[in-house]
XYZ file of N, CA and C in Angstrom:
747
model
N 0.837 -1.179 0.116
C -0.245 0.021 0.094
C 0.792 1.241 -0.159
N 0.428 2.427 -1.043
C 1.447 3.294 -0.749
C 1.264 4.165 -0.012
N 2.320 5.070 0.938
C 1.910 5.792 1.830
C 0.736 7.126 1.364
N 0.116 7.662 2.489
C -0.825 8.262 2.389
C -0.005 9.929 2.333
N -0.511 10.904 1.147
C 0.312 12.039 0.784
C -0.440 12.614 2.001
N 0.620 13.071 2.692
C -0.091 14.565 3.715
C -0.236 15.984 3.029
N -0.898 16.647 2.551
C -0.998 17.665 2.354
C -1.573 18.776 3.293
N -0.912 20.054 3.607
C -1.770 21.026 4.704
C -2.483 21.907 3.682
N -3.453 22.290 4.329
C -4.620 23.296 3.786
C -3.897 24.380 3.249
N -3.042 25.115 3.817
C -1.830 26.053 3.024
C -1.162 25.339 1.625
N -0.696 24.326 1.721
C -0.124 23.495 0.572
C -1.175 23.143 -0.557
N -2.738 22.813 0.030
C -3.515 22.720 -1.185
C -3.823 24.007 -1.778
N -4.423 24.754 -0.766
C -4.545 26.029 -1.693
C -3.847 26.337 -2.898
N -1.894 26.310 -2.148
C -1.754 26.917 -3.027
C -1.343 26.308 -4.652
N -1.630 24.608 -4.078
C -1.421 24.278 -5.783
C -2.884 24.310 -6.527
N -3.878 24.531 -5.847
C -4.894 24.967 -6.429
C -5.082 26.291 -7.219
N -4.410 26.977 -6.972
C -4.505 28.248 -7.303
C -3.387 28.265 -8.712
N -2.430 27.198 -8.107
C -1.468 27.272 -9.076
C -2.171 26.507 -10.349
N -3.181 25.398 -10.327
C -3.486 24.605 -11.626
C -4.793 25.327 -12.186
N -5.390 26.543 -11.012
C -6.276 27.295 -11.937
C -5.934 28.251 -13.290
N -4.525 28.370 -12.732
C -3.760 29.520 -13.412
C -3.106 28.887 -14.639
N -3.558 29.208 -15.997
C -3.045 28.177 -17.012
C -2.043 29.164 -17.907
N -1.958 30.653 -17.783
C -1.810 31.316 -18.889
C -0.460 31.860 -17.731
N 0.975 32.155 -18.843
C 1.940 32.775 -18.004
C 1.746 34.177 -17.907
N 1.699 34.257 -16.743
C 1.736 35.636 -15.766
C 2.744 35.851 -14.703
N 2.563 37.091 -14.052
C 3.297 37.455 -13.322
C 2.933 36.858 -11.952
N 1.800 36.386 -11.772
C 1.296 35.738 -10.816
C 1.349 34.779 -10.508
N 1.456 33.899 -11.916
C 1.378 32.417 -11.744
C 3.428 31.891 -11.732
N 4.037 32.982 -11.981
C 5.495 32.756 -11.769
C 5.653 32.896 -10.023
N 4.656 34.000 -9.368
C 5.017 33.802 -8.074
C 4.426 32.999 -7.234
N 3.364 32.390 -7.985
C 2.983 30.650 -7.277
C 3.969 29.784 -7.745
N 4.738 29.578 -9.017
C 5.627 28.740 -9.268
C 6.662 28.817 -7.827
N 7.272 30.182 -7.331
C 8.286 30.162 -7.001
C 8.088 29.934 -5.268
N 6.380 29.879 -4.804
C 6.169 29.563 -3.769
C 5.774 27.623 -3.865
N 5.447 27.176 -4.992
C 5.648 26.163 -4.803
C 6.950 25.385 -4.936
N 7.821 25.624 -4.693
C 9.206 25.533 -4.938
C 9.545 25.171 -3.414
N 8.957 25.591 -2.661
C 9.312 25.813 -0.986
C 8.550 24.610 -0.346
N 7.510 23.875 -1.242
C 6.695 22.739 -0.885
C 7.384 21.438 -0.822
N 7.497 20.546 0.695
C 8.254 19.377 0.062
C 7.296 18.551 -0.947
N 8.298 18.107 -1.737
C 7.416 16.495 -2.519
C 6.216 17.200 -3.254
N 6.527 18.239 -3.737
C 5.714 19.085 -4.382
C 4.695 18.531 -5.825
N 5.566 17.357 -6.407
C 5.409 17.079 -7.825
C 4.442 16.153 -7.236
N 4.497 14.940 -6.317
C 3.519 13.925 -5.935
C 2.527 14.779 -5.289
N 2.223 16.013 -4.714
C 1.246 16.556 -4.055
C 0.229 17.015 -5.242
N 1.232 17.921 -6.170
C 0.510 18.539 -7.465
C -0.484 17.329 -8.148
N 0.221 16.033 -8.355
C -0.257 14.739 -8.711
C -1.756 14.093 -8.192
N -1.412 14.066 -6.924
C -2.274 14.081 -6.063
C -3.696 14.625 -6.114
N -3.415 15.642 -6.111
C -4.724 17.218 -5.825
C -5.270 17.063 -7.530
N -4.484 16.750 -8.673
C -5.033 16.508 -10.020
C -5.869 15.275 -9.863
N -5.707 14.530 -9.589
C -6.680 13.319 -9.474
C -7.529 13.216 -8.507
N -7.620 13.879 -7.183
C -8.364 14.366 -6.711
C -10.020 15.247 -7.452
N -9.148 16.159 -8.356
C -10.234 17.135 -8.737
C -10.725 16.251 -10.372
N -9.860 15.421 -10.527
C -10.579 14.608 -11.956
C -11.814 13.400 -11.363
N -11.547 12.972 -10.112
C -12.625 11.878 -9.532
C -14.064 12.785 -9.207
N -13.602 13.699 -8.576
C -14.845 14.669 -8.439
C -15.750 14.916 -9.653
N -15.090 15.845 -10.567
C -15.603 16.088 -11.832
C -16.104 14.214 -12.509
N -15.798 13.144 -12.480
C -15.988 12.043 -12.848
C -17.336 11.516 -12.005
N -17.601 12.008 -11.225
C -18.807 11.723 -10.143
C -19.798 12.403 -10.723
N -19.614 14.082 -10.993
C -20.591 14.924 -11.465
C -20.885 14.254 -13.030
N -20.220 13.935 -13.981
C -20.444 13.027 -15.366
C -21.538 12.117 -14.837
N -20.879 11.779 -13.630
C -21.864 9.894 -13.575
C -23.499 10.401 -13.307
N -23.575 11.907 -12.612
C -24.917 12.188 -12.049
C -25.203 12.662 -13.453
N -24.604 13.541 -14.218
C -25.249 14.068 -15.499
C -25.885 12.733 -16.624
N -24.842 11.452 -16.415
C -25.210 10.358 -17.421
C -26.574 9.804 -16.790
N -26.978 9.987 -15.140
C -28.257 9.298 -14.842
C -29.332 10.244 -15.460
N -28.949 11.430 -15.433
C -30.157 12.357 -16.056
C -30.374 11.997 -17.275
N -29.562 11.769 -17.946
C -29.553 11.397 -19.606
C -30.282 10.252 -19.767
N -29.807 9.460 -18.780
C -30.923 8.326 -19.394
C -32.350 7.787 -19.132
N -32.752 9.076 -17.917
C -34.063 8.983 -17.054
C -34.707 9.212 -18.196
N -34.428 10.255 -19.443
C -34.904 10.769 -20.399
C -35.070 10.005 -21.914
N -34.476 8.856 -21.545
C -34.239 8.047 -23.033
C -35.632 7.362 -23.408
N -36.237 7.317 -24.561
C -37.009 6.359 -24.781
C -36.783 4.990 -24.786
N -37.939 3.939 -24.399
C -37.761 2.751 -24.193
C -38.359 2.383 -25.770
N -37.291 1.261 -26.225
C -37.685 0.123 -27.343
C -38.939 -0.572 -26.750
N -39.824 -0.609 -27.855
C -40.997 -1.792 -27.530
C -40.668 -3.197 -27.430
N -39.943 -3.189 -28.705
C -39.425 -4.864 -28.616
C -38.494 -5.457 -27.667
N -37.760 -4.148 -26.804
C -36.701 -4.520 -25.526
C -37.359 -4.082 -24.258
N -38.741 -3.748 -24.171
C -39.287 -3.135 -23.127
C -38.741 -4.144 -21.859
N -39.154 -5.554 -21.748
C -38.711 -6.227 -20.271
C -37.549 -6.363 -20.255
N -36.416 -6.529 -21.245
C -34.929 -6.398 -20.923
C -34.633 -4.893 -20.207
N -35.269 -3.840 -20.977
C -34.635 -2.679 -20.835
C -35.104 -2.541 -19.188
N -36.438 -2.666 -18.683
C -36.922 -2.551 -17.776
C -36.295 -3.481 -16.616
N -35.859 -4.515 -16.919
C -35.319 -5.085 -15.686
C -33.920 -4.760 -15.621
N -33.054 -4.221 -16.830
C -31.791 -3.312 -16.503
C -31.995 -2.101 -15.731
N -33.176 -1.576 -16.123
C -32.932 -0.141 -15.622
C -33.036 -0.492 -13.840
N -33.957 -1.655 -13.402
C -34.411 -1.797 -11.924
C -32.675 -2.216 -11.824
N -32.078 -2.966 -12.277
C -30.620 -3.638 -11.694
C -29.465 -2.318 -11.578
N -30.042 -1.207 -12.485
C -28.770 0.131 -12.500
C -29.239 0.998 -11.411
N -30.776 0.615 -10.935
C -31.331 2.089 -10.102
C -30.676 2.271 -8.734
N -30.331 1.373 -8.016
C -29.253 1.586 -6.942
C -27.924 2.423 -7.168
N -27.259 1.807 -8.356
C -26.035 2.175 -8.780
C -25.785 3.216 -8.968
N -26.807 3.647 -10.175
C -26.961 5.129 -10.729
C -27.288 5.994 -9.467
N -28.435 5.718 -8.403
C -28.658 6.830 -7.547
C -27.569 7.082 -6.480
N -26.986 5.882 -6.466
C -25.931 5.923 -5.170
C -24.715 7.171 -6.125
N -24.551 6.831 -7.444
C -23.523 7.712 -8.207
C -24.411 9.541 -7.485
N -25.489 9.314 -8.411
C -26.111 10.874 -7.934
C -25.977 11.637 -6.881
N -26.175 10.713 -5.545
C -26.048 10.916 -4.254
C -24.653 11.408 -3.891
N -24.060 10.641 -4.448
C -22.507 10.771 -3.771
C -21.977 12.144 -4.991
N -22.514 12.098 -5.750
C -22.190 13.631 -7.333
C -22.678 14.808 -6.218
N -23.951 14.468 -5.798
C -24.640 16.028 -5.451
C -23.966 16.442 -3.964
N -23.605 15.226 -3.046
C -22.856 15.156 -1.854
C -21.355 16.060 -2.460
N -20.598 15.194 -3.435
C -19.384 16.027 -3.881
C -19.438 17.524 -3.656
N -20.673 17.893 -4.842
C -20.682 19.412 -5.023
C -21.003 20.167 -4.055
N -22.111 19.713 -3.196
C -22.243 20.391 -2.222
C -21.372 20.944 -1.437
N -20.751 19.552 -1.121
C -19.794 20.057 0.227
C -18.692 20.735 -0.275
N -18.371 20.905 -1.642
C -17.083 21.538 -2.360
C -17.481 22.888 -2.371
N -18.910 23.471 -2.818
C -19.378 24.758 -2.792
C -19.506 25.049 -1.445
N -19.896 24.533 -0.040
C -20.008 24.977 1.036
C -18.467 25.054 1.865
N -17.459 24.052 1.311
C -16.188 24.458 1.722
C -15.694 25.533 1.144
N -15.656 25.661 -0.245
C -15.165 27.132 -0.924
C -16.121 28.193 -0.283
N -17.281 28.332 0.200
C -17.604 29.387 0.870
C -17.111 29.608 1.824
N -16.788 28.441 3.156
C -16.479 28.718 4.456
C -15.036 28.824 4.282
N -14.272 28.532 3.333
C -12.500 28.729 3.481
C -12.179 29.998 2.673
N -13.380 30.746 1.940
C -12.896 31.592 1.080
C -12.091 32.911 1.668
N -12.493 32.716 2.910
C -11.603 33.995 3.692
C -10.999 33.437 5.082
N -10.854 32.102 4.967
C -10.336 30.991 5.985
C -8.749 31.855 6.585
N -8.482 31.477 7.892
C -7.313 31.715 8.223
C -6.122 31.439 7.163
N -6.394 30.228 6.639
C -5.088 29.862 5.949
C -5.231 30.934 4.262
N -5.960 31.021 4.011
C -6.040 31.814 2.971
C -5.543 33.472 2.949
N -6.130 34.251 4.065
C -5.751 35.167 4.490
C -4.671 35.405 4.296
N -3.728 34.339 5.303
C -2.399 34.160 5.705
C -1.407 34.071 3.884
N -2.171 33.115 3.335
C -1.546 33.011 2.070
C -1.240 34.033 0.896
N -2.693 34.726 1.348
C -2.380 35.896 0.431
C -2.048 37.046 0.634
N -1.553 37.265 2.147
C -1.282 38.412 2.693
C 0.589 38.415 2.703
N 1.012 36.995 3.061
C 2.381 36.791 3.645
C 3.336 37.202 2.733
N 4.411 37.797 2.959
C 5.112 38.372 1.832
C 6.722 38.213 2.449
N 7.649 37.776 2.458
C 8.670 37.886 3.313
C 9.333 39.352 3.296
N 10.076 39.782 4.312
C 10.617 41.305 4.208
C 11.814 41.112 3.148
N 11.856 42.273 2.549
C 12.837 41.668 1.558
C 14.099 42.073 1.841
N 14.653 42.319 3.222
C 15.660 42.474 3.849
C 16.580 43.644 3.545
N 17.811 43.690 4.337
C 18.577 45.051 4.435
C 19.586 44.818 3.080
N 20.183 46.222 3.087
C 21.194 46.210 2.332
C 22.198 45.260 2.458
N 23.136 44.374 1.665
C 24.194 43.410 2.225
C 25.369 43.983 2.051
N 25.636 45.334 2.477
C 26.897 45.988 2.584
C 27.522 45.781 3.960
N 29.165 45.433 4.065
C 29.640 44.808 5.245
C 29.993 46.106 6.091
N 29.675 45.983 7.168
C 30.335 47.034 8.062
C 31.672 46.793 8.778
N 31.029 47.009 10.335
C 32.143 46.616 11.008
C 32.297 44.812 11.287
N 33.583 44.236 11.629
C 33.942 42.998 11.712
C 33.021 42.540 12.738
N 32.389 43.002 13.733
C 31.666 42.259 14.594
C 30.063 41.941 13.748
N 29.612 42.611 12.383
C 28.403 42.250 12.078
C 28.459 41.367 11.133
N 29.667 40.712 10.914
C 30.150 39.841 9.815
C 28.739 38.500 9.755
N 28.561 38.010 10.925
C 27.896 36.992 10.806
C 26.175 37.429 10.924
N 25.826 38.552 10.883
C 24.469 39.191 10.575
C 24.290 39.480 9.221
N 25.696 39.811 8.394
C 25.210 40.404 7.013
C 25.282 38.988 6.429
N 26.122 37.593 7.029
C 26.016 36.717 6.062
C 24.558 36.034 6.127
N 23.967 36.185 7.351
C 22.894 35.628 7.133
C 21.984 36.480 6.129
N 22.136 37.657 6.477
C 21.115 38.649 5.448
C 21.366 37.985 3.580
N 22.536 37.730 3.620
C 22.897 37.282 2.268
C 21.934 36.196 1.906
N 22.258 35.254 2.747
C 21.224 33.821 2.524
C 20.035 34.055 2.803
N 19.362 34.768 3.666
C 18.071 35.242 3.648
C 17.348 35.836 2.246
N 18.098 36.632 1.656
C 17.281 36.815 0.692
C 17.303 36.135 -0.385
N 17.940 35.193 -0.560
C 17.960 34.163 -1.120
C 16.878 32.752 -1.130
N 16.281 33.382 0.128
C 15.393 32.836 0.583
C 15.626 31.238 1.170
N 16.338 31.208 1.814
C 17.547 30.323 2.339
C 17.488 30.428 3.960
N 16.014 30.506 4.629
C 15.728 30.723 6.020
C 16.336 30.051 6.960
N 16.656 29.172 6.735
C 16.787 27.962 7.485
C 18.353 28.381 7.996
N 19.299 28.508 6.901
C 20.588 28.840 7.211
C 20.767 30.428 7.681
N 19.609 31.152 6.916
C 19.956 32.666 7.940
C 19.692 32.383 9.298
N 18.633 31.775 9.622
C 18.336 31.796 11.233
C 19.786 31.246 11.993
N 20.608 30.071 11.358
C 21.441 29.598 12.275
C 22.539 30.609 12.426
N 22.662 31.566 11.559
C 23.807 32.502 11.206
C 23.390 33.509 12.355
N 22.030 34.069 12.357
C 21.582 34.780 13.371
C 21.089 34.278 14.993
N 21.289 32.825 15.222
C 21.018 32.724 16.080
C 22.507 32.519 16.983
N 23.289 32.808 16.508
C 24.694 33.083 17.042
C 25.092 34.223 17.872
N 23.997 35.292 17.095
C 24.101 36.749 17.760
C 23.486 36.919 19.065
N 22.235 35.905 19.561
C 21.656 36.036 20.257
C 22.380 35.978 21.453
N 22.919 35.505 21.878
C 23.365 35.713 23.726
C 23.919 36.969 24.121
N 24.585 37.547 22.703
C 24.737 39.086 23.186
C 24.002 40.194 22.396
N 22.921 39.796 21.755
C 22.041 40.670 21.153
C 20.579 40.417 21.374
N 20.132 40.134 22.702
C 19.054 39.127 23.065
C 17.901 40.216 22.860
N 18.276 41.799 22.715
C 17.437 42.895 22.762
C 16.992 43.224 21.234
N 18.281 43.423 20.641
C 18.422 44.060 19.564
C 17.117 43.723 18.292
N 16.461 45.028 18.530
C 15.147 45.019 17.421
C 15.415 44.618 16.052
N 16.383 44.888 15.471
C 16.780 44.420 14.014
C 17.172 42.565 13.903
N 17.715 42.311 15.004
C 18.103 40.665 14.778
C 16.682 39.889 15.339
N 15.832 40.655 16.364
C 14.714 39.834 16.344
C 13.883 39.955 15.267
N 13.457 40.926 14.682
C 12.686 40.881 13.282
C 13.051 40.092 12.433
N 14.180 39.848 11.939
C 14.381 39.083 11.004
C 14.278 37.779 11.183
N 14.827 37.423 12.730
C 14.380 36.117 13.164
C 13.133 35.477 13.013
N 12.053 36.641 13.655
C 11.000 36.327 13.643
C 10.305 36.112 11.988
N 10.437 36.998 11.093
C 10.254 36.830 9.920
C 10.378 35.654 9.402
N 12.078 34.990 9.463
C 12.656 34.079 9.001
C 11.867 32.367 9.511
N 11.422 32.704 10.655
C 10.691 31.570 11.436
C 9.310 31.521 10.324
N 8.523 32.271 10.221
C 7.418 32.643 9.893
C 7.650 32.341 8.190
N 8.801 32.471 7.535
C 8.742 32.225 6.386
C 9.225 30.766 6.201
N 9.436 30.112 7.216
C 9.690 28.668 7.274
C 8.252 27.696 7.721
N 7.234 28.402 8.021
C 6.106 28.043 8.644
C 5.770 27.797 9.675
N 6.845 28.166 10.822
C 6.792 28.091 11.957
C 6.264 29.444 12.949
N 5.123 29.481 12.790
C 4.267 30.818 13.558
C 4.381 30.671 14.790
N 4.641 29.426 15.559
C 4.682 29.533 16.876
C 6.301 30.188 16.951
N 7.510 29.612 16.841
C 8.535 30.241 17.048
C 8.802 31.427 16.333
N 8.124 31.735 15.686
C 8.520 33.386 15.130
C 7.897 34.484 16.365
N 6.791 34.031 16.606
C 6.355 34.577 18.128
C 7.316 35.303 18.947
N 8.185 34.354 19.342
C 9.251 34.162 20.125
C 9.998 35.582 20.057
N 10.038 35.561 18.716
C 11.043 36.971 18.653
C 10.399 38.009 18.136
N 9.125 38.055 17.544
C 8.020 39.235 17.219
C 7.414 39.892 18.500
N 7.208 38.943 19.569
C 6.776 39.777 20.654
C 7.661 39.670 22.066
N 7.422 40.131 22.823
C 6.462 41.202 23.112
C 6.801 42.761 22.089
N 5.572 43.206 21.786
C 5.612 44.306 20.708
C 6.781 45.674 21.584
N 6.957 45.301 22.628
C 8.068 46.532 23.355
C 9.092 46.414 22.933
N 9.542 45.166 22.242
C 11.324 44.992 21.545
C 10.849 46.518 20.599
N 10.144 46.636 20.202
C 9.970 47.163 18.568
C 9.618 48.800 18.960
N 9.093 49.367 20.420
C 8.836 50.753 20.536
C 9.767 51.599 20.030
N 9.257 52.737 19.606
C 9.855 53.543 18.941
C 11.030 53.500 17.799
N 10.891 52.208 17.351
C 11.679 51.617 16.421
C 11.282 51.673 15.059
N 12.110 51.469 14.311
C 11.991 51.547 12.773
C 10.992 50.323 12.166
N 10.696 49.393 13.272
C 9.984 48.260 12.751
C 9.156 47.820 13.392
N 8.318 49.100 14.211
C 7.321 48.706 14.827
C 6.082 48.426 14.262
N 5.636 49.192 13.110
C 4.364 48.646 12.131
C 4.541 47.274 11.558
N 6.129 47.156 10.964
C 6.192 46.047 10.045
C 5.793 44.814 11.260
N 6.933 44.885 12.359
C 6.865 43.606 13.512
C 5.216 43.393 14.029
N 4.385 44.036 13.672
C 2.795 44.244 14.192
C 2.373 43.206 13.208
N 3.128 43.456 11.871
C 2.336 43.209 10.836
C 2.367 41.279 10.677
N 3.913 40.940 10.624
C 4.533 39.668 10.620
C 3.660 39.138 11.660
N 3.595 39.756 13.303
C 3.029 39.104 14.355
C 1.814 38.983 14.225
N 0.887 39.676 13.548
C -0.528 39.176 13.136
C -0.778 38.113 11.888
N 0.508 38.059 11.168
C -0.052 37.248 10.569
C 0.416 35.833 11.156
N 1.387 35.752 11.925
C 1.736 34.839 12.580
C 0.323 34.115 13.535
N -0.295 35.120 14.254
C -1.533 34.740 15.067
C -2.513 34.229 13.989
N -3.027 34.980 13.041
C -3.735 34.417 11.830
C -3.428 33.176 11.597
N -2.078 32.747 11.436
C -1.748 31.278 11.136
C -2.405 30.244 12.102
N -2.250 30.873 13.516
C -2.406 29.863 14.463
C -3.752 30.010 14.988
N -4.688 30.532 14.041
C -5.832 30.921 14.189
C -6.469 31.630 15.740
N -5.552 32.347 15.918
C -5.735 33.819 16.926
C -6.348 35.227 16.512
N -7.347 35.021 15.576
C -8.124 36.094 14.884
C -8.220 37.313 15.857
N -8.664 37.552 16.873
C -9.057 38.553 17.732
C -8.205 39.005 18.289
N -7.257 38.525 18.481
C -5.767 39.173 18.677
C -4.843 39.791 17.679
N -4.880 39.072 16.512
C -4.452 39.621 15.384
C -5.027 41.070 14.908
N -6.529 41.097 15.213
C -7.296 42.312 15.281
C -7.086 43.547 15.750
N -6.286 42.884 17.070
C -6.248 44.162 18.080
C -5.212 44.426 17.965
N -4.293 43.931 17.108
C -2.766 44.395 16.917
C -2.502 45.089 15.668
N -3.369 45.036 14.894
C -3.542 45.502 13.584
C -4.155 47.046 13.867
N -5.089 46.731 14.288
C -5.885 48.207 14.879
C -4.864 49.071 15.849
N -4.076 48.638 16.622
C -3.081 49.790 17.585
C -2.039 49.747 16.562
N -1.594 49.640 15.387
C -0.630 49.788 14.430
C -0.925 50.056 12.915
N -1.779 50.977 12.764
C -2.435 51.586 11.674
C -1.465 51.506 10.540
N -1.351 50.873 9.495
C -0.959 51.463 8.612
C -1.033 50.775 6.725
N -0.741 51.009 5.619
C -1.596 50.679 4.747
C -1.952 49.207 4.477
N -0.585 48.388 5.039
C -1.103 46.958 4.420
C -1.595 46.427 6.120
N -1.288 47.303 7.074
C -1.678 46.359 8.353
C -3.250 46.612 7.856
N -3.824 47.796 7.729
C -5.206 48.332 7.323
C -5.692 47.131 6.381
N -5.016 46.984 5.535
C -5.620 46.081 4.300
C -5.894 44.373 4.823
N -5.141 44.496 5.952
C -4.819 42.843 6.253
C -5.956 42.905 7.516
N -6.276 43.724 8.152
C -7.339 43.986 9.379
C -8.772 43.827 8.724
N -8.523 44.324 7.204
C -9.921 44.770 6.339
C -10.317 43.087 6.017
N -9.641 42.587 5.699
C -9.606 40.920 5.378
C -9.960 40.177 6.261
N -9.504 40.633 7.206
C -10.322 39.377 8.742
C -11.684 40.100 9.288
N -11.988 41.204 8.653
C -13.242 41.435 8.558
C -14.183 41.022 7.598
N -14.032 40.933 6.720
C -14.767 40.354 5.381
C -15.723 38.991 5.711
């Protein structure tokens, strides 16, 4: 037996958005970049394609049932056709019920998840572009080495570089901010909050609004919607207001 493929809700949404974009566009290219970060992505795409095909097949079966119900019966084969129809009714009925349930649950799921935390996170999260990687003093070497790999989206390696600096710079707002964003980009929302909270780390600093934005996103990913709303209201900015409006819809 083949092992079951585990696909998170976020991965499922990204792959479905990718499958629904057939034209080469900036949005498709962005989706392609996001897909490269999903482990075992080819197998997951194939699995989701198969599921979609099965749903479409069940819908076709339902349409076939409707078609057969309207076919006229040949007088010479009345007995045979009646018997065949009686034998087929339970199976066709099962297909019709299955198709109806698939469609109903599909519509319900799409309606309920249109503004789900996963979808809101996926549509609003974009890692901070990072700082200019111009080497300064020798004691900044580890930080800027981490920034180089961070800008290549190698977040785990960036985290390794920056973790070295924590013992001496535990309260440094720049270090805490980028560690928090890097962990969130890696998908670890709980860990990211260790560096993005408390917000007092960023009081009167250049990262205060951006730190609030990523903290809110981490809370959204964890399902803490009311906490995210409160934080966004306390730190208004163009993109924080946009994220807050998405939570209200």
